[in-house]
Amino acid sequence: MDLPTMEDSKIIFALDVYDRDTGIELAKNLADQVFAIKVNWPIILENGIKIISELSKYSKIICDFKLADVENTDKLITEKVAQYGAWGIISHAFTGIKSLRAVVKSAGQMKVFSVVSMSQESYIDNVYDKLVDDSLKAGVFGLVAPANRPDRLKKIRDISGDIKIIAPGVGAQGGNIISAIMAGADYIIIGRSIYDSPDPIGAIKKFNDEATKL
Ligand code: O7M
């Protein structure tokens, strides 16, 4: 089935809601304005993993489970997620190359993204270059790096070649879409500024307009 997803949008919508009906409604209405939809634990904990298959009818779904365990556990989780039709899965990188390789190997058709730096200060700030290196060696499809820390994002772009970078932190966390794209982000992850807006479609359209001005 052809998904209505807009291939030239630079927005990945972070669907951080609990409620199934709200989530489905947002996915249906926004799918043709976004590159993909990212789901995190809130909607899974409330509704179970089958919600991934339901949401996949409307858009490419990236499962942001920030895997951070030993290789066998990461493998078990990744294989399970792959059964529900997700387009992508997100892993932490700080657990090391063994775990990252296990995720890549068990992901099947899913694209793997690894977190190499966060939108708030964290202990991985000191090792982002090693995390990029391990991620590239493990063969991930893309990296997660902060849109609201453009200097950091630029450093990550500079050592990452042309691998895809998806970047959270625009809007509610203070980041700006234009500086993030200029610093090297391919896609911008946005949640609250869209789903908390009285007009989520209008909010996404504004972000799309901003992004395509460049
Ligand atoms: O726009 P927001 O702040 O409402 O949502 C941002 C989303 O990006 C939300 O789903 C977070 O879990 C996620 N995120 C961060 O905010 N910071 C990070 O460092 C990493 C992520 C993320 O997406 O990791 C994969």
PDB file of C-alpha atoms and ligand atoms in Angstrom:
ATOM      1  CA  MET A   1       0.000   0.000   0.000  1.00  0.00           C
ATOM      2  CA  ASP A   2       1.288   3.504  -0.835  1.00  0.00           C
ATOM      3  CA  LEU A   3       1.600   5.599   2.289  1.00  0.00           C
ATOM      4  CA  PRO A   4       0.620   9.257   1.996  1.00  0.00           C
ATOM      5  CA  THR A   5       3.928  10.274   3.595  1.00  0.00           C
ATOM      6  CA  MET A   6       5.569  13.353   2.079  1.00  0.00           C
ATOM      7  CA  GLU A   7       9.004  12.200   0.939  1.00  0.00           C
ATOM      8  CA  ASP A   8      10.351  15.741   0.725  1.00  0.00           C
ATOM      9  CA  SER A   9       9.264  16.769   4.229  1.00  0.00           C
ATOM     10  CA  LYS A  10      12.083  17.183   6.723  1.00  0.00           C
ATOM     11  CA  ILE A  11       9.802  16.653   9.692  1.00  0.00           C
ATOM     12  CA  ILE A  12       9.605  13.540  11.815  1.00  0.00           C
ATOM     13  CA  PHE A  13       6.589  13.902  14.077  1.00  0.00           C
ATOM     14  CA  ALA A  14       7.151  12.696  17.671  1.00  0.00           C
ATOM     15  CA  LEU A  15       3.808  11.173  18.601  1.00  0.00           C
ATOM     16  CA  ASP A  16       4.324  11.291  22.359  1.00  0.00           C
ATOM     17  CA  VAL A  17       0.749  10.690  23.468  1.00  0.00           C
ATOM     18  CA  TYR A  18      -0.799   7.860  25.482  1.00  0.00           C
ATOM     19  CA  ASP A  19      -4.262   7.608  24.013  1.00  0.00           C
ATOM     20  CA  ARG A  20      -4.855   5.305  21.026  1.00  0.00           C
ATOM     21  CA  ASP A  21      -7.626   7.317  19.387  1.00  0.00           C
ATOM     22  CA  THR A  22      -5.709  10.579  19.743  1.00  0.00           C
ATOM     23  CA  GLY A  23      -2.614   8.919  18.293  1.00  0.00           C
ATOM     24  CA  ILE A  24      -4.448   7.374  15.337  1.00  0.00           C
ATOM     25  CA  GLU A  25      -6.275  10.614  14.603  1.00  0.00           C
ATOM     26  CA  LEU A  26      -3.031  12.627  14.630  1.00  0.00           C
ATOM     27  CA  ALA A  27      -1.269  10.023  12.462  1.00  0.00           C
ATOM     28  CA  LYS A  28      -4.125   9.997   9.924  1.00  0.00           C
ATOM     29  CA  ASN A  29      -4.319  13.771   9.714  1.00  0.00           C
ATOM     30  CA  LEU A  30      -0.606  14.536   9.656  1.00  0.00           C
ATOM     31  CA  ALA A  31       0.837  11.617   7.656  1.00  0.00           C
ATOM     32  CA  ASP A  32       0.917  13.420   4.332  1.00  0.00           C
ATOM     33  CA  GLN A  33       2.858  16.344   5.854  1.00  0.00           C
ATOM     34  CA  VAL A  34       5.692  14.431   7.518  1.00  0.00           C
ATOM     35  CA  PHE A  35       8.580  12.216   6.476  1.00  0.00           C
ATOM     36  CA  ALA A  36       7.839   9.726   9.272  1.00  0.00           C
ATOM     37  CA  ILE A  37       6.252   9.406  12.688  1.00  0.00           C
ATOM     38  CA  LYS A  38       8.327   8.500  15.743  1.00  0.00           C
ATOM     39  CA  VAL A  39       6.650   6.640  18.596  1.00  0.00           C
ATOM     40  CA  ASN A  40       8.058   6.384  22.070  1.00  0.00           C
ATOM     41  CA  TRP A  41       7.095   4.402  25.180  1.00  0.00           C
ATOM     42  CA  PRO A  42       3.960   6.382  26.164  1.00  0.00           C
ATOM     43  CA  ILE A  43       1.708   5.064  23.384  1.00  0.00           C
ATOM     44  CA  ILE A  44       3.209   1.552  23.567  1.00  0.00           C
ATOM     45  CA  LEU A  45       2.806   1.253  27.339  1.00  0.00           C
ATOM     46  CA  GLU A  46      -0.824   2.305  27.105  1.00  0.00           C
ATOM     47  CA  ASN A  47      -1.817   0.229  24.069  1.00  0.00           C
ATOM     48  CA  GLY A  48       0.687  -2.564  23.530  1.00  0.00           C
ATOM     49  CA  ILE A  49       3.069  -3.156  20.650  1.00  0.00           C
ATOM     50  CA  LYS A  50       0.288  -3.831  18.108  1.00  0.00           C
ATOM     51  CA  ILE A  51      -0.289  -0.096  17.903  1.00  0.00           C
ATOM     52  CA  ILE A  52       2.836  -0.032  15.681  1.00  0.00           C
ATOM     53  CA  SER A  53       1.033  -2.065  12.991  1.00  0.00           C
ATOM     54  CA  GLU A  54      -2.023   0.180  13.253  1.00  0.00           C
ATOM     55  CA  LEU A  55       0.031   3.358  12.906  1.00  0.00           C
ATOM     56  CA  SER A  56       2.091   1.864  10.058  1.00  0.00           C
ATOM     57  CA  LYS A  57      -1.030   2.018   7.876  1.00  0.00           C
ATOM     58  CA  TYR A  58      -0.626   5.800   7.800  1.00  0.00           C
ATOM     59  CA  SER A  59       3.097   6.550   7.850  1.00  0.00           C
ATOM     60  CA  LYS A  60       6.571   5.144   8.242  1.00  0.00           C
ATOM     61  CA  ILE A  61       6.921   4.434  11.955  1.00  0.00           C
ATOM     62  CA  ILE A  62      10.200   4.816  13.826  1.00  0.00           C
ATOM     63  CA  CYS A  63      10.242   3.094  17.204  1.00  0.00           C
ATOM     64  CA  ASP A  64      12.165   5.226  19.646  1.00  0.00           C
ATOM     65  CA  PHE A  65      12.902   2.579  22.261  1.00  0.00           C
ATOM     66  CA  LYS A  66      16.457   3.850  22.888  1.00  0.00           C
ATOM     67  CA  LEU A  67      17.746   0.325  23.280  1.00  0.00           C
ATOM     68  CA  ALA A  68      20.495   0.243  25.901  1.00  0.00           C
ATOM     69  CA  ASP A  69      21.219  -3.294  26.974  1.00  0.00           C
ATOM     70  CA  VAL A  70      23.567  -6.198  26.349  1.00  0.00           C
ATOM     71  CA  GLU A  71      23.560  -7.624  22.837  1.00  0.00           C
ATOM     72  CA  ASN A  72      21.198 -10.542  23.471  1.00  0.00           C
ATOM     73  CA  THR A  73      18.494  -8.413  25.094  1.00  0.00           C
ATOM     74  CA  ASP A  74      18.749  -5.739  22.384  1.00  0.00           C
ATOM     75  CA  LYS A  75      18.468  -8.508  19.778  1.00  0.00           C
ATOM     76  CA  LEU A  76      15.342  -9.980  21.394  1.00  0.00           C
ATOM     77  CA  ILE A  77      13.632  -6.586  21.509  1.00  0.00           C
ATOM     78  CA  THR A  78      14.639  -5.651  17.960  1.00  0.00           C
ATOM     79  CA  GLU A  79      13.407  -8.932  16.490  1.00  0.00           C
ATOM     80  CA  LYS A  80      10.067  -8.488  18.245  1.00  0.00           C
ATOM     81  CA  VAL A  81       9.629  -4.899  17.027  1.00  0.00           C
ATOM     82  CA  ALA A  82      10.455  -5.986  13.449  1.00  0.00           C
ATOM     83  CA  GLN A  83       7.407  -8.285  13.464  1.00  0.00           C
ATOM     84  CA  TYR A  84       5.038  -5.296  13.688  1.00  0.00           C
ATOM     85  CA  GLY A  85       6.018  -3.472  10.526  1.00  0.00           C
ATOM     86  CA  ALA A  86       8.029  -0.580  11.933  1.00  0.00           C
ATOM     87  CA  TRP A  87      10.152   1.297   9.387  1.00  0.00           C
ATOM     88  CA  GLY A  88      12.877   2.156  11.868  1.00  0.00           C
ATOM     89  CA  ILE A  89      14.190   1.595  15.374  1.00  0.00           C
ATOM     90  CA  ILE A  90      16.368   3.734  17.643  1.00  0.00           C
ATOM     91  CA  SER A  91      19.151   2.438  19.867  1.00  0.00           C
ATOM     92  CA  HIS A  92      21.515   4.127  22.248  1.00  0.00           C
ATOM     93  CA  ALA A  93      25.147   3.897  21.180  1.00  0.00           C
ATOM     94  CA  PHE A  94      26.796   4.156  24.596  1.00  0.00           C
ATOM     95  CA  THR A  95      26.344   0.446  25.276  1.00  0.00           C
ATOM     96  CA  GLY A  96      29.043  -0.186  22.684  1.00  0.00           C
ATOM     97  CA  ILE A  97      29.604  -1.705  19.288  1.00  0.00           C
ATOM     98  CA  LYS A  98      28.589  -5.258  20.264  1.00  0.00           C
ATOM     99  CA  SER A  99      25.073  -4.127  21.139  1.00  0.00           C
ATOM    100  CA  LEU A 100      24.844  -1.839  18.100  1.00  0.00           C
ATOM    101  CA  ARG A 101      25.892  -4.677  15.794  1.00  0.00           C
ATOM    102  CA  ALA A 102      23.280  -6.942  17.375  1.00  0.00           C
ATOM    103  CA  VAL A 103      20.563  -4.366  16.693  1.00  0.00           C
ATOM    104  CA  VAL A 104      21.674  -3.842  13.085  1.00  0.00           C
ATOM    105  CA  LYS A 105      21.859  -7.597  12.502  1.00  0.00           C
ATOM    106  CA  SER A 106      18.419  -8.348  13.940  1.00  0.00           C
ATOM    107  CA  ALA A 107      16.623  -5.320  12.481  1.00  0.00           C
ATOM    108  CA  GLY A 108      15.711  -7.044   9.197  1.00  0.00           C
ATOM    109  CA  GLN A 109      14.168  -4.401   6.909  1.00  0.00           C
ATOM    110  CA  MET A 110      14.093  -1.767   9.657  1.00  0.00           C
ATOM    111  CA  LYS A 111      16.462   1.192   9.532  1.00  0.00           C
ATOM    112  CA  VAL A 112      18.566   1.560  12.677  1.00  0.00           C
ATOM    113  CA  PHE A 113      19.349   4.968  14.188  1.00  0.00           C
ATOM    114  CA  SER A 114      21.719   5.430  17.123  1.00  0.00           C
ATOM    115  CA  VAL A 115      21.798   8.248  19.667  1.00  0.00           C
ATOM    116  CA  VAL A 116      25.219   9.908  19.704  1.00  0.00           C
ATOM    117  CA  SER A 117      24.340  13.086  21.580  1.00  0.00           C
ATOM    118  CA  MET A 118      21.264  14.319  23.417  1.00  0.00           C
ATOM    119  CA  SER A 119      19.229  17.510  23.363  1.00  0.00           C
ATOM    120  CA  GLN A 120      20.097  18.078  27.013  1.00  0.00           C
ATOM    121  CA  GLU A 121      23.491  17.793  28.664  1.00  0.00           C
ATOM    122  CA  SER A 122      24.347  14.242  29.546  1.00  0.00           C
ATOM    123  CA  TYR A 123      27.300  12.026  30.362  1.00  0.00           C
ATOM    124  CA  ILE A 124      27.566  10.947  26.718  1.00  0.00           C
ATOM    125  CA  ASP A 125      28.594  14.511  25.807  1.00  0.00           C
ATOM    126  CA  ASN A 126      32.220  13.584  26.432  1.00  0.00           C
ATOM    127  CA  VAL A 127      32.273  10.621  24.087  1.00  0.00           C
ATOM    128  CA  TYR A 128      30.130  11.639  21.098  1.00  0.00           C
ATOM    129  CA  ASP A 129      33.033  11.126  18.671  1.00  0.00           C
ATOM    130  CA  LYS A 130      33.515   7.527  19.844  1.00  0.00           C
ATOM    131  CA  LEU A 131      29.769   6.929  19.610  1.00  0.00           C
ATOM    132  CA  VAL A 132      29.757   8.197  16.023  1.00  0.00           C
ATOM    133  CA  ASP A 133      32.722   5.987  15.193  1.00  0.00           C
ATOM    134  CA  ASP A 134      31.117   2.856  16.671  1.00  0.00           C
ATOM    135  CA  SER A 135      27.792   3.648  15.002  1.00  0.00           C
ATOM    136  CA  LEU A 136      29.417   3.974  11.577  1.00  0.00           C
ATOM    137  CA  LYS A 137      31.392   0.770  12.103  1.00  0.00           C
ATOM    138  CA  ALA A 138      28.255  -1.083  13.173  1.00  0.00           C
ATOM    139  CA  GLY A 139      26.512   0.001   9.975  1.00  0.00           C
ATOM    140  CA  VAL A 140      23.575   1.994  11.335  1.00  0.00           C
ATOM    141  CA  PHE A 141      21.372   3.840   8.834  1.00  0.00           C
ATOM    142  CA  GLY A 142      21.382   7.119  10.753  1.00  0.00           C
ATOM    143  CA  LEU A 143      22.313   9.060  13.875  1.00  0.00           C
ATOM    144  CA  VAL A 144      20.319  11.049  16.439  1.00  0.00           C
ATOM    145  CA  ALA A 145      21.942  14.365  17.407  1.00  0.00           C
ATOM    146  CA  PRO A 146      20.577  17.552  18.991  1.00  0.00           C
ATOM    147  CA  ALA A 147      18.855  20.221  16.897  1.00  0.00           C
ATOM    148  CA  ASN A 148      18.917  22.659  19.815  1.00  0.00           C
ATOM    149  CA  ARG A 149      22.713  22.418  20.151  1.00  0.00           C
ATOM    150  CA  PRO A 150      23.764  23.394  16.618  1.00  0.00           C
ATOM    151  CA  ASP A 151      27.495  23.655  17.423  1.00  0.00           C
ATOM    152  CA  ARG A 152      27.469  20.086  18.701  1.00  0.00           C
ATOM    153  CA  LEU A 153      25.356  18.964  15.757  1.00  0.00           C
ATOM    154  CA  LYS A 154      27.803  20.538  13.307  1.00  0.00           C
ATOM    155  CA  LYS A 155      30.737  18.733  14.958  1.00  0.00           C
ATOM    156  CA  ILE A 156      28.846  15.480  14.610  1.00  0.00           C
ATOM    157  CA  ARG A 157      28.032  16.169  10.959  1.00  0.00           C
ATOM    158  CA  ASP A 158      31.691  16.955  10.291  1.00  0.00           C
ATOM    159  CA  ILE A 159      32.852  13.519  11.475  1.00  0.00           C
ATOM    160  CA  SER A 160      29.909  11.521  10.101  1.00  0.00           C
ATOM    161  CA  GLY A 161      30.183  11.865   6.336  1.00  0.00           C
ATOM    162  CA  ASP A 162      26.807  11.870   4.615  1.00  0.00           C
ATOM    163  CA  ILE A 163      24.970   9.480   6.935  1.00  0.00           C
ATOM    164  CA  LYS A 164      21.417  10.597   7.795  1.00  0.00           C
ATOM    165  CA  ILE A 165      21.063  12.663  10.955  1.00  0.00           C
ATOM    166  CA  ILE A 166      17.702  13.063  12.670  1.00  0.00           C
ATOM    167  CA  ALA A 167      17.569  15.828  15.248  1.00  0.00           C
ATOM    168  CA  PRO A 168      15.225  16.551  18.171  1.00  0.00           C
ATOM    169  CA  GLY A 169      15.002  19.741  20.221  1.00  0.00           C
ATOM    170  CA  VAL A 170      13.165  22.205  17.964  1.00  0.00           C
ATOM    171  CA  GLY A 171      10.279  24.193  19.455  1.00  0.00           C
ATOM    172  CA  ALA A 172       9.555  23.113  23.044  1.00  0.00           C
ATOM    173  CA  GLN A 173      13.267  22.564  23.769  1.00  0.00           C
ATOM    174  CA  GLY A 174      14.296  25.889  22.269  1.00  0.00           C
ATOM    175  CA  GLY A 175      15.910  24.778  19.003  1.00  0.00           C
ATOM    176  CA  ASN A 176      15.402  26.377  15.649  1.00  0.00           C
ATOM    177  CA  ILE A 177      14.692  24.397  12.486  1.00  0.00           C
ATOM    178  CA  ILE A 178      16.851  26.515  10.181  1.00  0.00           C
ATOM    179  CA  SER A 179      20.000  26.459  12.314  1.00  0.00           C
ATOM    180  CA  ALA A 180      19.593  22.704  12.803  1.00  0.00           C
ATOM    181  CA  ILE A 181      19.360  22.045   9.072  1.00  0.00           C
ATOM    182  CA  MET A 182      22.281  24.396   8.420  1.00  0.00           C
ATOM    183  CA  ALA A 183      24.306  22.513  11.028  1.00  0.00           C
ATOM    184  CA  GLY A 184      23.715  19.272   9.168  1.00  0.00           C
ATOM    185  CA  ALA A 185      20.427  17.681  10.198  1.00  0.00           C
ATOM    186  CA  ASP A 186      18.526  15.815   7.479  1.00  0.00           C
ATOM    187  CA  TYR A 187      15.297  15.495   9.455  1.00  0.00           C
ATOM    188  CA  ILE A 188      13.952  17.368  12.455  1.00  0.00           C
ATOM    189  CA  ILE A 189      12.041  15.535  15.182  1.00  0.00           C
ATOM    190  CA  ILE A 190       9.212  17.673  16.618  1.00  0.00           C
ATOM    191  CA  GLY A 191       6.604  16.676  19.192  1.00  0.00           C
ATOM    192  CA  ARG A 192       4.939  19.156  21.541  1.00  0.00           C
ATOM    193  CA  SER A 193       4.981  22.133  19.172  1.00  0.00           C
ATOM    194  CA  ILE A 194       2.748  20.034  16.917  1.00  0.00           C
ATOM    195  CA  TYR A 195       0.553  17.827  19.099  1.00  0.00           C
ATOM    196  CA  ASP A 196      -0.011  20.536  21.743  1.00  0.00           C
ATOM    197  CA  SER A 197      -0.920  23.104  19.096  1.00  0.00           C
ATOM    198  CA  PRO A 198      -4.607  24.006  18.652  1.00  0.00           C
ATOM    199  CA  ASP A 199      -3.910  23.478  14.926  1.00  0.00           C
ATOM    200  CA  PRO A 200      -1.421  20.589  14.490  1.00  0.00           C
ATOM    201  CA  ILE A 201      -1.733  20.529  10.678  1.00  0.00           C
ATOM    202  CA  GLY A 202      -1.079  24.284  10.503  1.00  0.00           C
ATOM    203  CA  ALA A 203       1.892  23.885  12.863  1.00  0.00           C
ATOM    204  CA  ILE A 204       3.477  21.198  10.663  1.00  0.00           C
ATOM    205  CA  LYS A 205       2.831  23.225   7.516  1.00  0.00           C
ATOM    206  CA  LYS A 206       4.696  26.157   9.098  1.00  0.00           C
ATOM    207  CA  PHE A 207       7.670  23.945   9.936  1.00  0.00           C
ATOM    208  CA  ASN A 208       7.638  22.473   6.407  1.00  0.00           C
ATOM    209  CA  ASP A 209       7.574  25.982   4.912  1.00  0.00           C
ATOM    210  CA  GLU A 210      10.503  27.062   7.086  1.00  0.00           C
ATOM    211  CA  ALA A 211      12.512  23.976   6.163  1.00  0.00           C
ATOM    212  CA  THR A 212      11.930  24.304   2.440  1.00  0.00           C
ATOM    213  CA  LYS A 213      12.933  27.995   2.409  1.00  0.00           C
ATOM    214  CA  LEU A 214      16.557  26.880   2.683  1.00  0.00           C
TER     215      LEU A 214
HETATM  216  O1  O7M B   1       9.562  18.338  20.448  1.00  0.00           O
HETATM  217  P1  O7M B   1       9.528  17.675  21.789  1.00  0.00           P
HETATM  218  O2  O7M B   1      10.526  18.213  22.744  1.00  0.00           O
HETATM  219  O3  O7M B   1       8.147  17.599  22.364  1.00  0.00           O
HETATM  220  O4  O7M B   1       9.890  16.134  21.520  1.00  0.00           O
HETATM  221  C1  O7M B   1      11.177  15.715  21.242  1.00  0.00           C
HETATM  222  C2  O7M B   1      11.203  14.237  20.965  1.00  0.00           C
HETATM  223  O5  O7M B   1      12.543  13.865  20.695  1.00  0.00           O
HETATM  224  C3  O7M B   1      10.737  13.357  22.127  1.00  0.00           C
HETATM  225  O6  O7M B   1      10.087  12.230  21.591  1.00  0.00           O
HETATM  226  C4  O7M B   1      12.028  12.952  22.807  1.00  0.00           C
HETATM  227  O7  O7M B   1      11.927  11.679  23.409  1.00  0.00           O
HETATM  228  C5  O7M B   1      12.992  12.891  21.615  1.00  0.00           C
HETATM  229  N1  O7M B   1      14.408  13.157  21.940  1.00  0.00           N
HETATM  230  C6  O7M B   1      14.784  14.283  22.635  1.00  0.00           C
HETATM  231  O8  O7M B   1      13.964  15.149  22.953  1.00  0.00           O
HETATM  232  N2  O7M B   1      16.094  14.436  22.973  1.00  0.00           N
HETATM  233  C7  O7M B   1      17.063  13.565  22.653  1.00  0.00           C
HETATM  234  O9  O7M B   1      18.212  13.776  22.964  1.00  0.00           O
HETATM  235  C8  O7M B   1      16.712  12.431  21.894  1.00  0.00           C
HETATM  236  C9  O7M B   1      15.387  12.278  21.495  1.00  0.00           C
HETATM  237  C10 O7M B   1      15.116  11.254  20.541  1.00  0.00           C
HETATM  238  O10 O7M B   1      14.283  11.312  19.681  1.00  0.00           O
HETATM  239  O11 O7M B   1      15.922  10.196  20.592  1.00  0.00           O
HETATM  240  C11 O7M B   1      15.805   9.226  19.618  1.00  0.00           C
END
